[in-house]
PDB file of C-alpha atoms in Angstrom:
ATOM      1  CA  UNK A  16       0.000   0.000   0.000  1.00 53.00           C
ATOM      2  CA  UNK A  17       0.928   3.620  -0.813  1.00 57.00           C
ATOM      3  CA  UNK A  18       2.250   5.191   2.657  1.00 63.00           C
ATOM      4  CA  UNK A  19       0.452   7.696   4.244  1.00 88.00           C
ATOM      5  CA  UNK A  20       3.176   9.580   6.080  1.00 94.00           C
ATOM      6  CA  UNK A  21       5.004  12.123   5.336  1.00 93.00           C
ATOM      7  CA  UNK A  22       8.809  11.152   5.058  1.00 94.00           C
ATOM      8  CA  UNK A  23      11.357  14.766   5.207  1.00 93.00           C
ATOM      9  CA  UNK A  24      14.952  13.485   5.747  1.00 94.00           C
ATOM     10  CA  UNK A  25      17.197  16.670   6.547  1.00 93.00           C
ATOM     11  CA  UNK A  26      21.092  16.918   7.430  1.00 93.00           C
ATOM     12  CA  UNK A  27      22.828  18.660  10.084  1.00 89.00           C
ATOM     13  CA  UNK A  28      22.108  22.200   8.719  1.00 90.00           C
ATOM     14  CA  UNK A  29      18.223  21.945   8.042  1.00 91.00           C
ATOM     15  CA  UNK A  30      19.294  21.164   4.369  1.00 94.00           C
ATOM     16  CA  UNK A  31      16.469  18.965   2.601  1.00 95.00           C
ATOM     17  CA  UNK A  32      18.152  15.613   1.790  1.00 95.00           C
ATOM     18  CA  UNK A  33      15.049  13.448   0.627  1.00 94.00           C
ATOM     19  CA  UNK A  34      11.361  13.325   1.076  1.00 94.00           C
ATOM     20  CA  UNK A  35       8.201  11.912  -0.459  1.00 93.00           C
ATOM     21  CA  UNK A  36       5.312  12.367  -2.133  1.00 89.00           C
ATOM     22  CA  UNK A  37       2.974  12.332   0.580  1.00 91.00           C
ATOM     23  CA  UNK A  38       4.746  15.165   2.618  1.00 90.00           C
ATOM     24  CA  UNK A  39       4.305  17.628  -0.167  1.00 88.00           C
ATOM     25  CA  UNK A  40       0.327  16.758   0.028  1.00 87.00           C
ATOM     26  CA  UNK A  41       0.014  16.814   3.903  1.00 90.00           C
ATOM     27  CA  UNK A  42       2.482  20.344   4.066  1.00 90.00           C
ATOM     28  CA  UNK A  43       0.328  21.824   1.327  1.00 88.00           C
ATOM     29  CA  UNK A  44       3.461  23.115   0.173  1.00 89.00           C
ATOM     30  CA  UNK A  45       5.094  23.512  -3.404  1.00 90.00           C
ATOM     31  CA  UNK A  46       7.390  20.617  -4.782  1.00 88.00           C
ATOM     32  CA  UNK A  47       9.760  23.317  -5.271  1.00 89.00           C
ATOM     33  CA  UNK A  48      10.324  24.221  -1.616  1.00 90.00           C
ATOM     34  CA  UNK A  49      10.579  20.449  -0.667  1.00 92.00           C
ATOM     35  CA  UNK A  50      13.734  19.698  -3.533  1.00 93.00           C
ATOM     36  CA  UNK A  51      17.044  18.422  -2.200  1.00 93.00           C
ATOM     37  CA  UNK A  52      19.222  21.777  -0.849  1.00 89.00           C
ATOM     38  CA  UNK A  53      15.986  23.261   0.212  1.00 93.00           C
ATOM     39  CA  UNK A  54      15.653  24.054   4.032  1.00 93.00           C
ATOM     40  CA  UNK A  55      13.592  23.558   6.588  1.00 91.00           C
ATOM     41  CA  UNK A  56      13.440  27.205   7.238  1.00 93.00           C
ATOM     42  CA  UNK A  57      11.992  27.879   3.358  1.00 93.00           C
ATOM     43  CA  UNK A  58       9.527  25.204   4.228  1.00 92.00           C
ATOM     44  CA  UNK A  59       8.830  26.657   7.460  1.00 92.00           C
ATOM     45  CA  UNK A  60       8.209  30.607   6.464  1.00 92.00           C
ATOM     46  CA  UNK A  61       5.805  29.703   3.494  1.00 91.00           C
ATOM     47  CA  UNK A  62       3.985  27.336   5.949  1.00 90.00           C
ATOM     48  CA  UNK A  63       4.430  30.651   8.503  1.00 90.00           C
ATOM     49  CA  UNK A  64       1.654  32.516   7.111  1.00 88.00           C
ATOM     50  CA  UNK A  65      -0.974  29.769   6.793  1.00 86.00           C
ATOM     51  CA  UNK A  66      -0.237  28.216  10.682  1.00 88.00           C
ATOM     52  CA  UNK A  67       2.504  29.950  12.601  1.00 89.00           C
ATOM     53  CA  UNK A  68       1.958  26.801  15.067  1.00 88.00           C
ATOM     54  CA  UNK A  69       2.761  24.167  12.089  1.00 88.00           C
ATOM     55  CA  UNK A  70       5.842  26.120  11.240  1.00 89.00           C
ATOM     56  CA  UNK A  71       7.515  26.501  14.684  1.00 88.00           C
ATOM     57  CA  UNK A  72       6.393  22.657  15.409  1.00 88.00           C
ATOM     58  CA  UNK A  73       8.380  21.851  12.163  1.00 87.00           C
ATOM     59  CA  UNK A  74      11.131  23.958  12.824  1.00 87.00           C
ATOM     60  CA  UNK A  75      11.242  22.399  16.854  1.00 86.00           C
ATOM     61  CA  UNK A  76      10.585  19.251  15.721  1.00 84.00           C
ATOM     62  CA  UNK A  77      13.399  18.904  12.603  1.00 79.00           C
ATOM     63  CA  UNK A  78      15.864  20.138  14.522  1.00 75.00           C
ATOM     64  CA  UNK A  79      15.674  17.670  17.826  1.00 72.00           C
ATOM     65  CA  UNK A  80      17.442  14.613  18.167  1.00 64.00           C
ATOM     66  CA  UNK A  81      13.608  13.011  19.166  1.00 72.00           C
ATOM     67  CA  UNK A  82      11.356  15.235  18.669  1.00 72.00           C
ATOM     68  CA  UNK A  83       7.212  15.407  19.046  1.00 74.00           C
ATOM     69  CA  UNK A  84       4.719  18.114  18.252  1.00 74.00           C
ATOM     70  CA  UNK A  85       0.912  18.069  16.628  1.00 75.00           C
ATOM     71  CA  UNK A  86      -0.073  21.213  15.584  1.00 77.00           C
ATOM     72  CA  UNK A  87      -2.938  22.422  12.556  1.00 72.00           C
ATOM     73  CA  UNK A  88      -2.198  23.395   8.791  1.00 74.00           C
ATOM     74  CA  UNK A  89      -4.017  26.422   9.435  1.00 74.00           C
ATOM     75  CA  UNK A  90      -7.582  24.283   8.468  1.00 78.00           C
ATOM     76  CA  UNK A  91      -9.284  21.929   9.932  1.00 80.00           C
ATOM     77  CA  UNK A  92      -6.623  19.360  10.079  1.00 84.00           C
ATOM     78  CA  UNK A  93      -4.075  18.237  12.858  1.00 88.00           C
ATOM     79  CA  UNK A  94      -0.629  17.312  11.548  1.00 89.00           C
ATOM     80  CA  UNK A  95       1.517  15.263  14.165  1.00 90.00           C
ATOM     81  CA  UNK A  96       5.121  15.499  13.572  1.00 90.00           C
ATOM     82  CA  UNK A  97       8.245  13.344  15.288  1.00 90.00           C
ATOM     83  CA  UNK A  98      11.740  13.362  14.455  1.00 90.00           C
ATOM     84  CA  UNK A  99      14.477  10.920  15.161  1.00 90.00           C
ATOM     85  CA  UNK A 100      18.147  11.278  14.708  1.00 89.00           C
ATOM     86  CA  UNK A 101      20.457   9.013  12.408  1.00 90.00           C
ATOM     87  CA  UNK A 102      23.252   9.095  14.810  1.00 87.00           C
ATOM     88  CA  UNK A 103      26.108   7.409  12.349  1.00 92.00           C
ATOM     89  CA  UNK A 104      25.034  10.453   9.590  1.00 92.00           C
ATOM     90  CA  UNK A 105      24.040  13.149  11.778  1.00 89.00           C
ATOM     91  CA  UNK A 106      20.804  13.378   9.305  1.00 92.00           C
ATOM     92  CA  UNK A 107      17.108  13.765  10.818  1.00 91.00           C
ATOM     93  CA  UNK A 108      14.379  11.757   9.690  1.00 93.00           C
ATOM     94  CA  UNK A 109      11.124  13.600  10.335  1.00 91.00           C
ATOM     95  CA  UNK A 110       7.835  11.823   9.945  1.00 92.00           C
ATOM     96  CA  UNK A 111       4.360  13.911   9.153  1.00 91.00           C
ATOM     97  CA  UNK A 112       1.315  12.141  10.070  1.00 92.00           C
ATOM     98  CA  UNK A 113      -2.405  13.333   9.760  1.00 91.00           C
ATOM     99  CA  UNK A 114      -4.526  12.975  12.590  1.00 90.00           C
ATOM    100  CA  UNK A 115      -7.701  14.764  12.183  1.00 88.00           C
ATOM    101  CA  UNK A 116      -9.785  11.540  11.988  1.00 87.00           C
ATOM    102  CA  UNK A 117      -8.100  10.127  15.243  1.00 87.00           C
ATOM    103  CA  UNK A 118      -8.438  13.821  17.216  1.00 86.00           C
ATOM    104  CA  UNK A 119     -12.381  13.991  15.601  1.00 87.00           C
ATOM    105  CA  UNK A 120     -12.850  10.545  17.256  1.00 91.00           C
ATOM    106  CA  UNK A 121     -11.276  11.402  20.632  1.00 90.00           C
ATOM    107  CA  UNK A 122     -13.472  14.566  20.544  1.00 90.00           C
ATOM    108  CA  UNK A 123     -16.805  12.386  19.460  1.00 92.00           C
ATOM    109  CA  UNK A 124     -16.101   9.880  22.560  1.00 94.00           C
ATOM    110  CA  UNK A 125     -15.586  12.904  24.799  1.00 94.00           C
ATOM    111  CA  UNK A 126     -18.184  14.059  24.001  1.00 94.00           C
ATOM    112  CA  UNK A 127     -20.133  10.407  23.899  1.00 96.00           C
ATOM    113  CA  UNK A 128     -18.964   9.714  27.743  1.00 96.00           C
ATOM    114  CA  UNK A 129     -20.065  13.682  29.085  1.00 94.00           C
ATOM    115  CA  UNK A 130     -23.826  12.776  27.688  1.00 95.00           C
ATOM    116  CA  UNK A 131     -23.413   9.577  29.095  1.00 94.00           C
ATOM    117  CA  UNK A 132     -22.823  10.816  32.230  1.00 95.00           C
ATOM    118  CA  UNK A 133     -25.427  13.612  32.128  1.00 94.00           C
ATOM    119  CA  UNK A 134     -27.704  10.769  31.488  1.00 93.00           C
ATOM    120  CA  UNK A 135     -26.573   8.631  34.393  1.00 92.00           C
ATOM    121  CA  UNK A 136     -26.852  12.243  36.821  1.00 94.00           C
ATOM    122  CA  UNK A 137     -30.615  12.541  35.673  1.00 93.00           C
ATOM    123  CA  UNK A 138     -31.680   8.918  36.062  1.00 91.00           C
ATOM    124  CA  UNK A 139     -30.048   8.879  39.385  1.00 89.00           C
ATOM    125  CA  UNK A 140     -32.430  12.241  40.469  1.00 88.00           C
ATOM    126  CA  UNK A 141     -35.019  10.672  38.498  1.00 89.00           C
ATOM    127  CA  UNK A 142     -34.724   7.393  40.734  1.00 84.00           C
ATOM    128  CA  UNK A 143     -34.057   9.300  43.745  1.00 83.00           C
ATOM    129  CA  UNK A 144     -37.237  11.633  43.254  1.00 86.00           C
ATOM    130  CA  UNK A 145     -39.507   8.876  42.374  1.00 85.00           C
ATOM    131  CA  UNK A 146     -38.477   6.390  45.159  1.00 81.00           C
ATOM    132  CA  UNK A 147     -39.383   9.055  47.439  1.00 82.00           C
ATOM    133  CA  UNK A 148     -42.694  10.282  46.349  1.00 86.00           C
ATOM    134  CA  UNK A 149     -43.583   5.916  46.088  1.00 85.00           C
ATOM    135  CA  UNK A 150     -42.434   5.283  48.968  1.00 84.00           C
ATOM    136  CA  UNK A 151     -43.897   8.434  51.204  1.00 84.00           C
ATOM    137  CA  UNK A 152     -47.964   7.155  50.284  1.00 86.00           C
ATOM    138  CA  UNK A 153     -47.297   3.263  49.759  1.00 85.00           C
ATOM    139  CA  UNK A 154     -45.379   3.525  53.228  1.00 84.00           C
ATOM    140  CA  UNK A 155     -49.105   5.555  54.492  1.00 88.00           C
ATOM    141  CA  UNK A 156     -51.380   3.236  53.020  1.00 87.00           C
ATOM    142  CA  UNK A 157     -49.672   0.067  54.997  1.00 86.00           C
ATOM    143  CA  UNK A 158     -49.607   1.395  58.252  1.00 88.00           C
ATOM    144  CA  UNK A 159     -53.343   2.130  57.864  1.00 89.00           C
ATOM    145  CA  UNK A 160     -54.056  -1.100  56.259  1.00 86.00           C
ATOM    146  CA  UNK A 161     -51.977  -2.665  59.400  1.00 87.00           C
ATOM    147  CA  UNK A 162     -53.635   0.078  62.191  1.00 88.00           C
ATOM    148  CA  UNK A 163     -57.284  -0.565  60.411  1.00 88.00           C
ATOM    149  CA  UNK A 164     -56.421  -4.846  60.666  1.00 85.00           C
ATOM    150  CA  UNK A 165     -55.728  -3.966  64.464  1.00 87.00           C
ATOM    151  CA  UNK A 166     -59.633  -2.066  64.573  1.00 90.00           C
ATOM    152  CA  UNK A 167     -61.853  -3.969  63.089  1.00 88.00           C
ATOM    153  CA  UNK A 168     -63.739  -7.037  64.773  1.00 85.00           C
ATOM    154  CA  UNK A 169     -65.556  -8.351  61.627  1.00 90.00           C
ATOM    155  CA  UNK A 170     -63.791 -11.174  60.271  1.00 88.00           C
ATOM    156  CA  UNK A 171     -64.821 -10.411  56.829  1.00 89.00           C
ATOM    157  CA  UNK A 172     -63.477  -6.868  56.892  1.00 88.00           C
ATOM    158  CA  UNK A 173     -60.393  -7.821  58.152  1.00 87.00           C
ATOM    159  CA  UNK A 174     -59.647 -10.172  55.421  1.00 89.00           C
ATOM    160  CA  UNK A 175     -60.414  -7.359  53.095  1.00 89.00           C
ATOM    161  CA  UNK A 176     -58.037  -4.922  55.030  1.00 88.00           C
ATOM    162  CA  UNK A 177     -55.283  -7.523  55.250  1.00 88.00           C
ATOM    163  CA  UNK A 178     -55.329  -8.042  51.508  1.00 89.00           C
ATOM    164  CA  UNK A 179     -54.995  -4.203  51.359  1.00 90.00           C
ATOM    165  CA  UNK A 180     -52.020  -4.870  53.803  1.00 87.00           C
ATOM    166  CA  UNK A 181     -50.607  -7.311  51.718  1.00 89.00           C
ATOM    167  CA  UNK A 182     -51.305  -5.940  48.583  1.00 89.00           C
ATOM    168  CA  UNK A 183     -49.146  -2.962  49.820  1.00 87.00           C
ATOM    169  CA  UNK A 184     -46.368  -4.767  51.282  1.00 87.00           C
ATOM    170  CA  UNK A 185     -46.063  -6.650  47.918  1.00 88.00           C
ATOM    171  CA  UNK A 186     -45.560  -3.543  46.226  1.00 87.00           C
ATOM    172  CA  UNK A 187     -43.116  -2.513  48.433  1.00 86.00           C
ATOM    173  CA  UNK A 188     -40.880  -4.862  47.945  1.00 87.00           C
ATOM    174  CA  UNK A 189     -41.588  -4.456  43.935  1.00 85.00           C
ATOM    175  CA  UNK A 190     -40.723  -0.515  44.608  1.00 82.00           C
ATOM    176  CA  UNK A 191     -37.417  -1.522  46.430  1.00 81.00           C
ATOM    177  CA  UNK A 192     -36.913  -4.014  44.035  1.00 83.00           C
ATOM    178  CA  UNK A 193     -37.067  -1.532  40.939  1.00 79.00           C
ATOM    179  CA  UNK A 194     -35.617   1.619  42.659  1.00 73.00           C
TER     180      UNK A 194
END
C-alpha cells in the first residue's frame, strides 16, 4: 500500500536531503520548496503565514534529536510530527502524520462519555425523586391497612383490610426491588 506519512529526511544544517510524495500533500506546500538543498526554514516561512503553530512545530521538531509536536495546517486538520536522529550520519528523519480523523474521534467519545454521564446524573435524580414520592404514600397506606387490621372485629373486613395490607407490602418490595 501507498504510505500515508510524510517522510522529510534533513542533514545537520536543516538542508532537505530526501522526502516523499505524501509530505508535499500533507504540508500543502510547493514541490519546489521540498527539492534536495531546500531548508527547513523555506519550508517553514511559506507554511508561517498559513499556521505559525505548524511552522515553529516543524522547525522544533526537525531540529531535535527526538522530537514530538501536533499542531494544525491552518484548516481543519491536525498534523503530528516526530523526528528521530540518524546518529552514524548526523541526518534527521522527520515523519508527518495526519490525525484529524483520530483527534475527531477522541473529541466524538468525549463528548459520547459527558452525555453519558449527564444521562446517568438525571436517572439517578429521576430514581431518587420517584423512590421518594412511592415510597412516602405506599409507606401511608400500609400502616393504615396494618392500624385498620388492628380495629376492626368483623372477620370479613379484616380479610379485606389484610389483603390491602398485603397488597401494599407486595408492592413494596416491587418498589425496592425496581428503585
Amino acid at each position: 500500500g501507498a504510505v500515508h506519512d510524510g517522510i522529510l529526511l534533513t542533514d545537520r544544517a536543516g538542508a532537505i536531503i530526501s522526502r516523499n510524495r505524501s509530505l508535499e500533500t500533507l504540508l500543502k506546500v510547493p514541490e519546489l520548496l521540498l527539492k534536495p538543498g531546500s531548508t527547513l526554514h523555506d519550508v517553514a516561512e511559506h507554511l508561517r503565514g498559513r499556521s505559525p503553530a505548524l511552522a515553529d512545530a516543524l522547525l522544533e521538531v526537525a531540529h531535535s534529536a527526538d522530537g514530538t509536536a501536533e499542531a494544525r495546517d491552518g484548516s481543519d486538520r491536525w498534523l503530528y510530527l516526530r523526528s528521530a536522529e540518524i546518529r552514524e550520519t548526523g541526518q534527521t528523519v522527520t515523519v508527518v502524520t495526519d490525525t484529524t480523523v483520530r483527534r475527531d474521534l477522541e473529541e466524538a467519545l468525549a463528548q459520547a462519555r459527558d452525555q453519558a454521564e449527564d444521562a446517568a446524573r438525571a436517572k439517578s435524580a429521576f430514581l431518587a425523586t420517584m423512590s421518594h414520592e412511592i415510597r412516602t404514600p405506599m409507606n401511608g397506606i400500609v400502616s393504615v391497612a396494618e392500624m385498620l387490621e388492628d380495629s376492626i372485629y368483623d372477620d370479613d373486613q379484616r380479610s379485606l383490610v389484610r389483603i390491602i395490607r398485603n397488597s401494599g407490602d407486595v408492592l413494596q418490595s416491587v418498589i425496592n426491588d425496581i428503585l
